[in-house]
């Protein structure tokens, strides 16, 4: 027997488990058999938020189905032998995680369908020409470079596993193994997290306001409503039918009719029906008694004339501007409000930490202990980059080397989740399945949480309208659904483009300080450091481009750093659209001649030189503290447009001072307006343009 033959695994029998028991993580249920039509891959993954994928064999072209079934079984259960790893790229892994197995099986299925359309009835008939034609077919369809590269890797793995099958079909070596992949790939395009569009500030602002408000102000009422709902539901289920309970039920209904009060009802498929569980809990009658009594034609007619809500017997404590946020919480609303509460917690934690969605959904109770001193820290797992010593993906993730810094609203959100789930996953699917209470596994998926966010937006907008707060309605984002993956990029965008690095609009709650941005930026492994570099560099490139365009049209610029700003703006064309990666960003930020920062709050440009900066507190800061700009700093410059905005701001202050305000406040407003006009006048007297000598 040759060494190659010795390493070939035995072919599975029809009742062989499709996953070897040694590969199963966090799963104690049944596992599909080799001959089954469906192969659930869930037992392979211990990532609580991972999608549970299934390979369906009835979707695979019939003539090649059994060949792919066997090769897929090898893909799941067998590592790539070391001898076959030698010639592969360094990123090539001997084993794949469940998501990559599913993607590979899907790529094989698509290839098989294409081969069958060409008349092939076995993978043994595949030739090198078929490989080449298939890749040309993908390119002609507009498949991206990264997607095509993934297809090449999947087909390479098909050839690798055929070589260890028993017996091999004889698939030829893919030509890109000898010739390299570049000639088979279309032109590169930008993609990935760095190209994800941040959520619009107009959308993110009110979304954050409502999420924080739900956590800080509404949560006590929502949790009380949920406890009341559970107590009433349990009582109704335990009520037994007696003569006394029937008398109490009839007395309750007669009192409603005597005072023409509405009959408690709830939505049904055909309109509204009697809320028998609610009535049962109020009266002590059994649900059967309630159903039998209220189905009488007299009560059905009464319901049609006078359907009513089911207000929970509890006091509303939270207010908005001194007004109760709702008159009552309905029995039918309790489960929905709990979902909104969990969704609000997800939004707060995601946006104000910079975690990836899977990291948030993988948090467990106890992840954020109260510190003896200093900041709260969140100890979580990373999943996307978790690797073992051999470089293979770890589905269970790895404990993050550097904890996340948790600011107060994040801590409160986590405490709410720990109240709901005292032990285990904070976003447990089973614990948060409030309406059905199904035996679910793991945490909510990113897809499910994305859907909940859209429903949260709809609910918050309805509430904003009801409370007369149209300015807090959450507008649709111009780039589509909010999803779960955009919060991280949005955080980096706001920190990089807001003076002092403050997270947009959250400052009004008193939760954030300028130091927060330092905590975000100081994170190392899998933090938002690279995204911050990218957003800061993009903001710098945008500022340079705008300044270059402004100067090119003949506008002027003033200030002690005006000539340095002109010189920096001359480099703008070289960086137009070029800041796409963390390396690009670091290269731009490392050039001190390009350090031009826009400060929209102070209406100036900072051409940052740490040796001249008056905002620095100690040492040489890598970036300016834009929330502490000093009027006579040598790094300041100002454009014509900014000077004009100073005048407009001064006029607004003067108008405000002329209104019904106390005189001391009016004096301060007029003094501030005078200062702004002085800055604008100084600009007019000292402005220079591109046509003037810059030496």
XYZ file of C-alpha atoms in Angstrom:
695
model
C 0.000 0.000 0.000
C 1.409 3.434 -0.940
C 1.591 6.296 1.523
C -0.980 8.179 -0.543
C -3.431 5.279 -0.425
C -2.875 4.864 3.310
C -3.995 8.431 4.063
C -7.249 8.083 2.117
C -10.236 7.780 4.461
C -12.725 4.957 4.113
C -15.883 5.781 2.194
C -18.869 6.477 4.476
C -21.922 4.237 4.697
C -25.434 5.689 4.212
C -25.978 5.906 7.984
C -22.537 7.380 8.753
C -22.850 10.738 10.546
C -22.111 13.580 8.143
C -19.959 15.197 10.867
C -17.357 13.309 12.878
C -18.115 13.568 16.614
C -14.660 15.055 17.307
C -15.550 18.103 15.204
C -18.841 18.916 16.948
C -18.878 22.026 19.166
C -21.565 23.055 21.642
C -24.204 20.750 20.128
C -25.847 17.788 21.839
C -28.686 17.153 19.399
C -28.926 14.740 16.470
C -26.552 14.959 13.516
C -27.616 14.276 9.932
C -26.550 11.041 8.226
C -24.555 10.734 5.036
C -27.570 9.738 2.906
C -29.873 12.476 4.226
C -31.126 15.120 1.821
C -30.198 17.941 4.222
C -26.884 18.450 6.036
C -27.196 21.116 8.770
C -23.746 22.583 9.516
C -24.703 24.123 12.868
C -22.926 21.438 14.959
C -19.594 22.563 13.445
C -19.755 26.072 14.901
C -19.640 27.371 18.440
C -20.036 30.988 17.371
C -23.363 31.960 18.993
C -24.264 34.561 16.361
C -23.236 32.566 13.284
C -25.877 31.784 10.680
C -26.976 28.140 10.788
C -26.411 26.969 7.221
C -27.634 23.734 5.652
C -26.472 21.928 2.501
C -29.521 20.681 0.573
C -28.665 17.872 -1.831
C -31.893 18.121 -3.813
C -30.568 21.453 -5.107
C -27.466 19.819 -6.599
C -27.683 18.675 -10.213
C -28.597 14.976 -10.137
C -25.871 13.609 -12.441
C -23.075 14.954 -10.212
C -24.850 14.826 -6.841
C -23.280 11.696 -5.364
C -19.771 12.652 -6.436
C -20.138 16.038 -4.739
C -21.765 14.460 -1.677
C -18.681 12.317 -1.086
C -16.226 15.168 -1.720
C -18.268 17.434 0.580
C -18.133 14.790 3.304
C -14.341 14.810 2.951
C -14.336 18.607 3.021
C -16.195 18.569 6.344
C -14.362 15.757 8.078
C -10.840 15.535 6.673
C -7.983 18.062 6.809
C -5.957 18.830 3.721
C -2.810 16.652 3.996
C 0.418 18.514 4.727
C 1.928 17.373 1.429
C -0.860 19.180 -0.435
C -0.602 22.315 1.702
C 3.027 22.834 0.717
C 2.294 24.403 -2.667
C -0.687 26.503 -1.525
C -0.758 30.151 -0.496
C 0.152 30.976 3.145
C -3.500 31.844 3.829
C -4.664 28.375 2.743
C -6.065 26.396 5.711
C -6.150 22.681 6.295
C -9.672 22.932 7.734
C -12.496 25.355 7.083
C -15.094 26.691 9.495
C -18.801 26.090 8.922
C -19.424 29.328 6.953
C -16.549 28.611 4.577
C -17.614 24.969 4.163
C -21.070 26.142 3.153
C -19.646 28.717 0.735
C -17.337 26.092 -0.769
C -20.155 23.581 -1.193
C -22.230 26.306 -2.848
C -19.370 27.107 -5.259
C -19.047 23.398 -6.101
C -22.798 23.211 -6.724
C -22.649 26.146 -9.147
C -19.680 24.609 -10.980
C -21.465 21.262 -11.222
C -24.585 22.890 -12.671
C -22.455 24.628 -15.297
C -20.658 21.374 -16.166
C -23.969 19.535 -16.514
C -25.209 22.218 -18.892
C -22.150 21.437 -21.053
C -23.170 17.772 -21.115
C -20.737 16.373 -18.524
C -22.084 13.513 -16.396
C -19.061 13.045 -14.117
C -16.372 15.239 -12.616
C -13.942 12.773 -14.181
C -14.816 14.297 -17.564
C -13.761 17.803 -16.485
C -10.779 19.170 -18.386
C -8.416 22.089 -18.004
C -10.347 23.835 -20.758
C -13.521 23.534 -18.647
C -11.756 25.316 -15.799
C -10.683 28.166 -18.063
C -14.098 28.490 -19.710
C -15.861 28.525 -16.348
C -13.723 31.371 -15.015
C -14.350 33.330 -18.233
C -18.067 32.628 -17.684
C -17.874 34.135 -14.170
C -15.985 37.179 -15.397
C -18.524 37.745 -18.185
C -21.291 37.753 -15.552
C -19.589 40.660 -13.786
C -18.258 38.629 -10.860
C -15.888 40.780 -8.801
C -12.196 40.085 -8.418
C -12.545 38.877 -4.831
C -15.496 36.641 -5.681
C -13.592 35.169 -8.612
C -10.550 34.571 -6.417
C -12.813 32.751 -3.959
C -14.158 30.596 -6.819
C -10.571 29.691 -7.783
C -9.817 28.686 -4.179
C -12.965 26.556 -3.987
C -12.161 24.731 -7.225
C -8.603 24.179 -6.055
C -9.991 22.586 -2.911
C -12.250 20.392 -5.065
C -9.165 19.099 -6.888
C -7.298 18.642 -3.561
C -10.056 16.529 -2.000
C -10.523 14.493 -5.142
C -6.833 13.583 -4.915
C -7.373 11.988 -1.466
C -10.739 10.385 -2.288
C -11.170 6.625 -2.585
C -10.819 6.202 -5.496
C -9.956 9.576 -7.069
C -12.085 10.725 -9.981
C -9.041 12.176 -11.676
C -9.863 15.886 -11.736
C -7.011 17.734 -13.474
C -4.919 20.274 -11.605
C -6.406 23.753 -12.094
C -4.242 25.821 -14.454
C -3.953 28.715 -11.975
C -1.980 26.413 -9.702
C 0.874 26.501 -12.255
C 0.318 29.878 -13.907
C -0.759 31.962 -10.900
C -4.175 33.450 -10.264
C -3.677 37.012 -11.557
C -4.310 36.205 -15.217
C -7.628 34.575 -14.296
C -8.943 37.487 -12.212
C -10.833 40.610 -13.321
C -9.652 44.096 -12.366
C -9.559 44.937 -8.675
C -12.358 46.945 -7.051
C -12.634 48.396 -3.560
C -14.732 46.525 -1.054
C -14.921 45.355 2.535
C -15.439 47.085 5.864
C -13.338 50.088 4.856
C -15.740 50.782 1.976
C -18.927 50.310 4.004
C -20.877 53.547 3.984
C -21.244 55.104 7.439
C -24.768 55.724 8.636
C -25.861 59.253 7.780
C -25.526 61.668 10.748
C -29.139 62.699 10.124
C -30.150 59.071 10.705
C -27.625 58.099 13.379
C -28.369 61.096 15.602
C -32.054 60.454 16.348
C -31.479 56.680 16.263
C -28.951 57.029 19.077
C -31.236 59.434 20.944
C -34.084 56.904 20.940
C -31.860 53.943 21.776
C -30.325 55.732 24.777
C -33.744 57.033 25.850
C -35.208 53.519 25.813
C -32.306 52.217 27.935
C -32.119 55.130 30.379
C -35.752 56.169 30.718
C -38.235 53.621 29.345
C -36.535 50.393 30.441
C -38.048 50.322 33.957
C -41.593 50.604 32.570
C -40.912 48.008 29.868
C -39.453 45.513 32.340
C -42.369 46.081 34.734
C -44.796 45.521 31.857
C -43.030 42.286 30.919
C -43.143 41.001 34.512
C -46.826 41.935 34.749
C -47.535 40.227 31.432
C -45.763 37.056 32.562
C -47.595 37.057 35.891
C -50.975 37.464 34.200
C -50.201 34.844 31.561
C -49.126 32.334 34.220
C -52.200 33.059 36.333
C -54.525 32.587 33.358
C -52.891 29.262 32.513
C -53.320 28.044 36.095
C -56.906 29.221 36.619
C -59.437 26.409 36.959
C -63.117 26.586 36.103
C -65.518 26.772 39.062
C -68.985 28.178 39.616
C -67.468 31.071 41.527
C -65.073 31.991 38.707
C -67.941 31.895 36.200
C -69.943 34.249 38.432
C -66.925 36.608 38.610
C -66.528 36.515 34.813
C -70.181 37.285 34.163
C -70.109 40.103 36.715
C -67.031 41.613 34.992
C -68.687 41.465 31.570
C -71.994 42.814 32.870
C -70.183 45.779 34.419
C -68.557 46.553 31.054
C -71.928 46.483 29.325
C -73.642 48.555 32.027
C -71.134 51.372 31.632
C -70.676 50.860 27.872
C -66.963 50.284 28.372
C -64.958 48.557 25.621
C -64.390 44.811 25.683
C -60.642 43.969 25.919
C -59.538 42.682 22.546
C -56.428 41.823 20.543
C -55.541 41.608 16.846
C -56.420 38.389 14.997
C -56.207 37.249 11.394
C -59.793 38.319 10.825
C -59.728 41.636 12.658
C -60.003 41.649 16.443
C -60.929 38.961 18.927
C -61.637 38.877 22.628
C -58.487 38.938 24.815
C -59.440 35.828 26.779
C -56.071 35.356 28.504
C -56.151 38.960 29.731
C -59.752 38.656 30.956
C -58.947 35.329 32.602
C -56.091 36.917 34.577
C -58.320 39.812 35.704
C -61.320 37.730 36.749
C -59.840 34.411 37.890
C -61.964 32.493 35.378
C -60.328 29.835 33.252
C -59.471 30.644 29.658
C -61.971 27.993 28.563
C -64.734 29.758 30.497
C -63.742 33.084 28.952
C -63.728 31.631 25.451
C -67.065 29.813 25.872
C -68.761 32.881 27.310
C -67.450 35.550 24.938
C -68.147 33.507 21.797
C -71.880 33.985 22.444
C -73.419 36.099 19.648
C -74.353 38.837 22.091
C -70.743 39.357 23.146
C -69.471 39.025 19.572
C -71.789 41.814 18.547
C -70.692 43.861 21.548
C -67.048 43.366 20.557
C -67.717 44.570 17.026
C -69.369 47.719 18.379
C -66.956 48.396 21.206
C -63.509 46.774 20.896
C -61.039 47.982 23.488
C -57.385 47.761 24.558
C -55.895 45.601 27.302
C -54.006 48.058 29.538
C -51.671 46.368 31.984
C -52.410 47.183 35.634
C -49.250 49.210 36.261
C -48.173 52.848 36.643
C -46.184 54.556 33.886
C -43.198 56.291 35.511
C -41.070 57.538 32.591
C -41.731 60.905 30.999
C -40.555 62.938 28.025
C -40.438 66.643 28.831
C -42.650 66.026 31.862
C -45.258 64.101 29.873
C -45.757 60.313 30.254
C -44.207 58.618 27.232
C -47.336 56.467 26.891
C -50.734 56.481 28.572
C -50.590 52.727 29.160
C -48.787 49.615 27.982
C -51.108 47.105 26.381
C -51.069 43.421 27.261
C -50.346 42.715 23.576
C -47.400 45.157 23.474
C -45.260 43.642 26.222
C -43.341 41.178 24.049
C -42.769 43.733 21.284
C -41.471 46.314 23.744
C -39.030 43.767 25.173
C -37.672 43.191 21.669
C -37.291 46.949 21.212
C -35.464 47.149 24.556
C -32.983 44.467 23.478
C -32.571 46.161 20.095
C -31.852 49.497 21.788
C -29.169 47.763 23.880
C -27.599 46.323 20.721
C -27.522 49.759 19.055
C -25.946 51.416 22.097
C -23.292 48.730 22.596
C -22.471 48.451 18.887
C -22.184 52.154 18.186
C -20.482 53.290 21.392
C -17.830 50.539 21.503
C -16.908 49.882 17.861
C -17.321 46.127 18.267
C -18.092 43.953 15.274
C -21.673 42.620 15.257
C -20.565 39.063 16.024
C -18.552 40.287 19.004
C -21.567 42.116 20.431
C -23.841 39.119 19.894
C -21.244 36.873 21.554
C -21.121 38.846 24.836
C -22.027 36.934 27.990
C -23.393 37.906 31.379
C -20.561 39.136 33.595
C -18.521 40.471 30.668
C -18.444 43.987 32.170
C -17.715 43.747 35.913
C -17.759 46.840 38.101
C -14.158 48.083 38.409
C -12.484 48.944 41.680
C -11.287 52.124 39.983
C -11.110 53.611 36.519
C -13.231 52.732 33.504
C -15.514 49.765 32.995
C -14.014 47.202 30.639
C -15.828 44.668 28.462
C -14.184 41.265 28.150
C -15.419 39.618 24.981
C -14.421 37.265 22.209
C -13.289 37.892 18.662
C -14.539 35.516 15.987
C -13.560 36.887 12.591
C -9.803 36.716 13.240
C -9.683 33.826 15.734
C -7.039 31.288 14.658
C -5.301 28.339 16.285
C -1.532 27.819 16.224
C -1.812 26.299 12.743
C -3.737 29.261 11.414
C -7.076 27.435 11.194
C -10.238 29.295 12.141
C -11.585 28.772 15.671
C -15.375 28.764 15.541
C -15.622 29.317 19.309
C -13.580 32.515 18.995
C -10.772 33.770 21.210
C -10.834 35.996 24.268
C -9.865 39.455 23.120
C -6.353 40.494 24.173
C -7.401 44.079 24.905
C -10.795 44.647 26.599
C -13.211 47.200 25.211
C -13.685 50.454 27.106
C -17.304 50.842 28.233
C -18.696 54.346 28.745
C -21.770 54.775 31.025
C -24.580 54.249 28.458
C -22.927 51.004 27.341
C -22.661 49.789 30.937
C -26.354 50.533 31.497
C -27.295 48.674 28.324
C -25.306 45.643 29.462
C -26.925 45.757 32.908
C -30.367 45.729 31.264
C -29.370 42.676 29.224
C -27.994 40.948 32.333
C -31.323 41.563 34.057
C -33.046 39.745 31.182
C -30.368 37.025 30.857
C -28.625 36.567 34.240
C -26.441 33.753 32.890
C -25.146 32.913 29.428
C -25.324 34.842 26.164
C -26.697 38.360 26.579
C -28.406 38.134 23.176
C -29.536 34.532 23.600
C -32.073 33.581 20.941
C -34.051 31.435 23.380
C -34.146 34.083 26.140
C -35.207 36.817 23.710
C -37.838 34.780 21.908
C -40.416 36.513 24.090
C -43.523 35.596 22.145
C -42.965 31.913 21.299
C -40.392 30.742 23.880
C -38.879 28.245 21.470
C -35.863 26.085 22.274
C -33.448 28.052 20.106
C -29.657 27.695 20.103
C -27.003 30.424 20.242
C -27.598 34.149 19.990
C -29.706 36.193 17.615
C -28.261 36.285 14.115
C -27.021 39.476 12.475
C -29.833 39.184 9.937
C -32.489 38.917 12.642
C -31.010 41.845 14.567
C -30.915 43.927 11.398
C -34.645 43.280 10.914
C -35.295 44.255 14.534
C -33.450 47.545 14.028
C -35.745 48.436 11.121
C -38.802 47.657 13.285
C -37.282 49.718 16.115
C -36.979 52.687 13.749
C -40.641 52.367 12.720
C -41.771 52.185 16.353
C -39.592 55.127 17.438
C -40.879 57.261 14.569
C -44.476 56.508 15.535
C -43.711 57.453 19.127
C -41.937 60.661 18.035
C -45.030 61.668 16.068
C -47.375 60.798 18.963
C -45.287 62.855 21.395
C -45.146 65.836 19.045
C -41.401 65.553 18.400
C -41.087 65.573 14.604
C -37.453 66.723 14.902
C -36.618 63.342 16.481
C -38.034 61.240 13.650
C -35.345 58.916 12.261
C -35.070 59.534 8.505
C -34.267 56.732 6.100
C -30.545 56.382 5.478
C -29.606 57.291 1.878
C -27.555 54.096 1.569
C -30.367 51.728 2.526
C -31.005 49.525 5.535
C -29.065 50.350 8.699
C -28.107 46.709 9.279
C -25.627 45.700 11.977
C -22.207 46.089 10.338
C -22.298 49.857 9.728
C -22.207 51.042 13.355
C -18.483 50.333 13.660
C -17.605 52.349 10.571
C -19.995 55.109 11.652
C -18.286 55.422 15.036
C -14.905 55.842 13.339
C -16.405 58.420 10.980
C -17.808 60.531 13.831
C -14.671 60.358 15.967
C -12.462 61.372 13.037
C -14.727 64.163 11.777
C -16.072 65.751 14.956
C -13.997 68.242 16.996
C -12.404 66.542 19.979
C -13.353 63.116 18.756
C -16.732 63.222 20.487
C -19.356 60.736 19.358
C -22.051 62.689 17.549
C -25.023 63.880 19.607
C -24.346 61.584 22.573
C -22.595 64.426 24.391
C -25.959 66.004 25.200
C -26.585 63.210 27.690
C -23.416 64.066 29.602
C -21.984 60.605 29.044
C -18.901 61.338 26.962
C -15.727 63.325 27.420
C -12.977 64.228 25.045
C -10.828 61.493 26.587
C -13.155 58.882 25.130
C -11.600 59.284 21.708
C -8.242 58.370 23.196
C -9.658 55.135 24.576
C -11.108 54.234 21.195
C -7.912 55.018 19.307
C -5.623 53.248 21.782
C -7.127 49.841 21.158
C -4.914 47.400 19.386
C -5.948 43.974 18.208
C -9.244 44.029 16.313
C -10.183 47.455 17.618
C -11.190 50.424 15.528
C -7.676 51.837 15.273
C -7.306 51.120 11.547
C -10.790 52.450 10.822
C -9.969 55.610 12.763
C -6.802 56.073 10.731
C -8.751 55.588 7.521
C -11.526 58.008 8.493
C -9.063 60.610 9.765
C -7.075 60.342 6.533
C -10.227 60.574 4.432
C -11.327 63.634 6.381
C -7.904 65.190 5.770
C -8.043 64.335 2.061
C -11.548 65.807 1.811
C -10.419 68.988 3.582
C -7.438 69.343 1.238
C -9.635 68.763 -1.814
C -12.221 71.332 -0.719
C -9.499 73.858 0.099
C -7.787 73.265 -3.247
C -11.067 73.774 -5.122
C -11.862 76.900 -3.107
C -8.477 78.469 -3.744
C -8.589 77.548 -7.440
C -11.748 79.638 -7.877
C -9.993 82.753 -6.529
C -11.175 82.665 -2.933
C -8.798 83.902 -0.264
C -7.371 82.512 2.948
C -5.999 84.249 6.026
C -4.255 83.486 9.291
C -0.709 82.729 10.429
C -0.848 79.269 8.796
C -2.404 80.446 5.525
C 0.667 79.843 3.347
C 1.214 76.394 4.821
C -2.438 75.604 4.046
C -1.970 76.689 0.418
C 1.083 74.467 0.058
C -0.776 71.506 1.573
C -3.792 72.015 -0.695
C -1.554 71.735 -3.742
C -1.123 68.025 -2.921
C -4.887 67.349 -2.913
C -5.123 65.841 -6.442
C -2.620 63.155 -5.516
C -4.915 61.866 -2.755
C -8.276 62.173 -4.485
C -10.031 58.845 -3.903
C -6.773 57.143 -2.913
C -7.322 56.597 0.814
C -8.844 53.116 0.767
C -6.687 51.021 3.093
C -5.112 51.407 6.517
C -1.673 51.551 4.864
C -2.776 54.385 2.572
C -4.155 56.206 5.592
C -0.991 55.837 7.639
C 1.111 57.120 4.732
C -1.014 60.257 4.445
C -1.167 60.882 8.190
C 2.599 60.423 8.506
C 3.185 63.433 6.239
C 3.226 66.532 8.494
C 2.948 68.847 5.481
C -0.601 67.556 4.835
C -1.957 67.862 8.392
C -4.892 70.189 7.653
C -7.949 69.677 9.870
C -11.335 71.320 9.446
C -12.983 72.648 12.607
C -16.600 73.443 11.652
C -17.439 74.477 15.222
C -14.788 77.218 15.390
C -15.066 77.969 11.634
C -11.361 77.622 10.924
C -8.714 75.276 9.554
C -5.949 73.903 11.758
C -2.688 73.386 9.841
C -1.268 71.302 12.624
C 2.326 71.664 13.750
C 2.737 70.209 17.244
C 5.654 72.561 17.961
C 3.364 75.581 17.555
C 0.110 74.122 18.883
C -1.471 75.908 21.858
C -4.054 73.156 22.319
C -1.571 70.519 23.426
C -1.333 69.766 27.095
C 1.920 67.868 27.268
C 4.455 66.469 24.840
C 3.758 66.493 21.130
C 0.271 65.293 20.279
C -0.124 63.422 17.008
C -3.345 65.331 16.259
C -4.896 68.607 17.399
C -7.523 68.915 20.123
C -10.060 70.758 18.013
C -12.369 71.346 20.954
C -9.673 73.513 22.562
C -8.667 75.817 19.692
C -6.923 79.011 20.903
C -7.639 82.196 18.945
C -4.002 83.328 18.590
C -2.546 79.892 17.751
C 0.047 79.911 14.957
C -1.654 76.899 13.303
C -4.900 78.715 12.435
C -6.090 79.688 8.951
C -9.502 80.718 7.666
C -11.149 80.784 4.222
C -13.518 83.351 2.710
C -16.411 80.967 3.218
C -15.582 80.473 6.891
C -15.286 84.245 7.388
C -18.716 84.701 5.798
C -20.113 82.042 8.160
C -18.641 84.022 11.079
C -20.683 87.044 10.012
C -23.851 84.969 9.688
C -23.266 83.481 13.136
C -22.704 86.967 14.588
C -25.989 88.167 13.067
C -27.827 85.203 14.597
C -26.355 85.982 18.037
C -27.308 89.644 17.749
C -30.857 88.683 16.788
C -31.029 86.355 19.760
C -29.726 89.102 22.067
C -32.465 91.459 20.831
C -35.128 88.956 21.852
C -36.714 88.333 25.226
C -33.587 87.202 27.097
C -32.158 88.466 30.400
C -29.802 91.440 29.941
C -26.680 89.664 31.306
C -27.184 86.922 28.740
C -27.843 89.497 26.003
C -24.553 91.206 26.857
C -22.655 87.952 26.538
C -24.331 87.216 23.197
C -23.450 90.666 21.842
C -19.864 90.342 23.074
C -19.527 87.002 21.327
C -20.985 88.490 18.141
C -18.467 91.348 18.299
C -15.614 88.849 18.610
C -16.806 86.915 15.574
C -17.096 90.107 13.526
C -13.557 91.038 14.583
C -12.280 87.671 13.297
C -14.126 88.257 10.001
C -12.693 91.786 9.668
C -9.170 90.521 10.347
C -9.669 87.963 7.619
C -10.690 90.629 5.100
C -7.619 92.702 5.942
C -5.066 89.882 5.759
C -6.466 87.397 3.209
C -4.217 86.166 0.403
C -4.968 84.172 -2.750
C -3.168 81.736 -5.008
C -2.260 84.581 -7.354
C -0.184 86.219 -4.656
C 3.419 85.171 -3.948
C 3.591 82.310 -1.451
C 7.187 82.835 -0.441
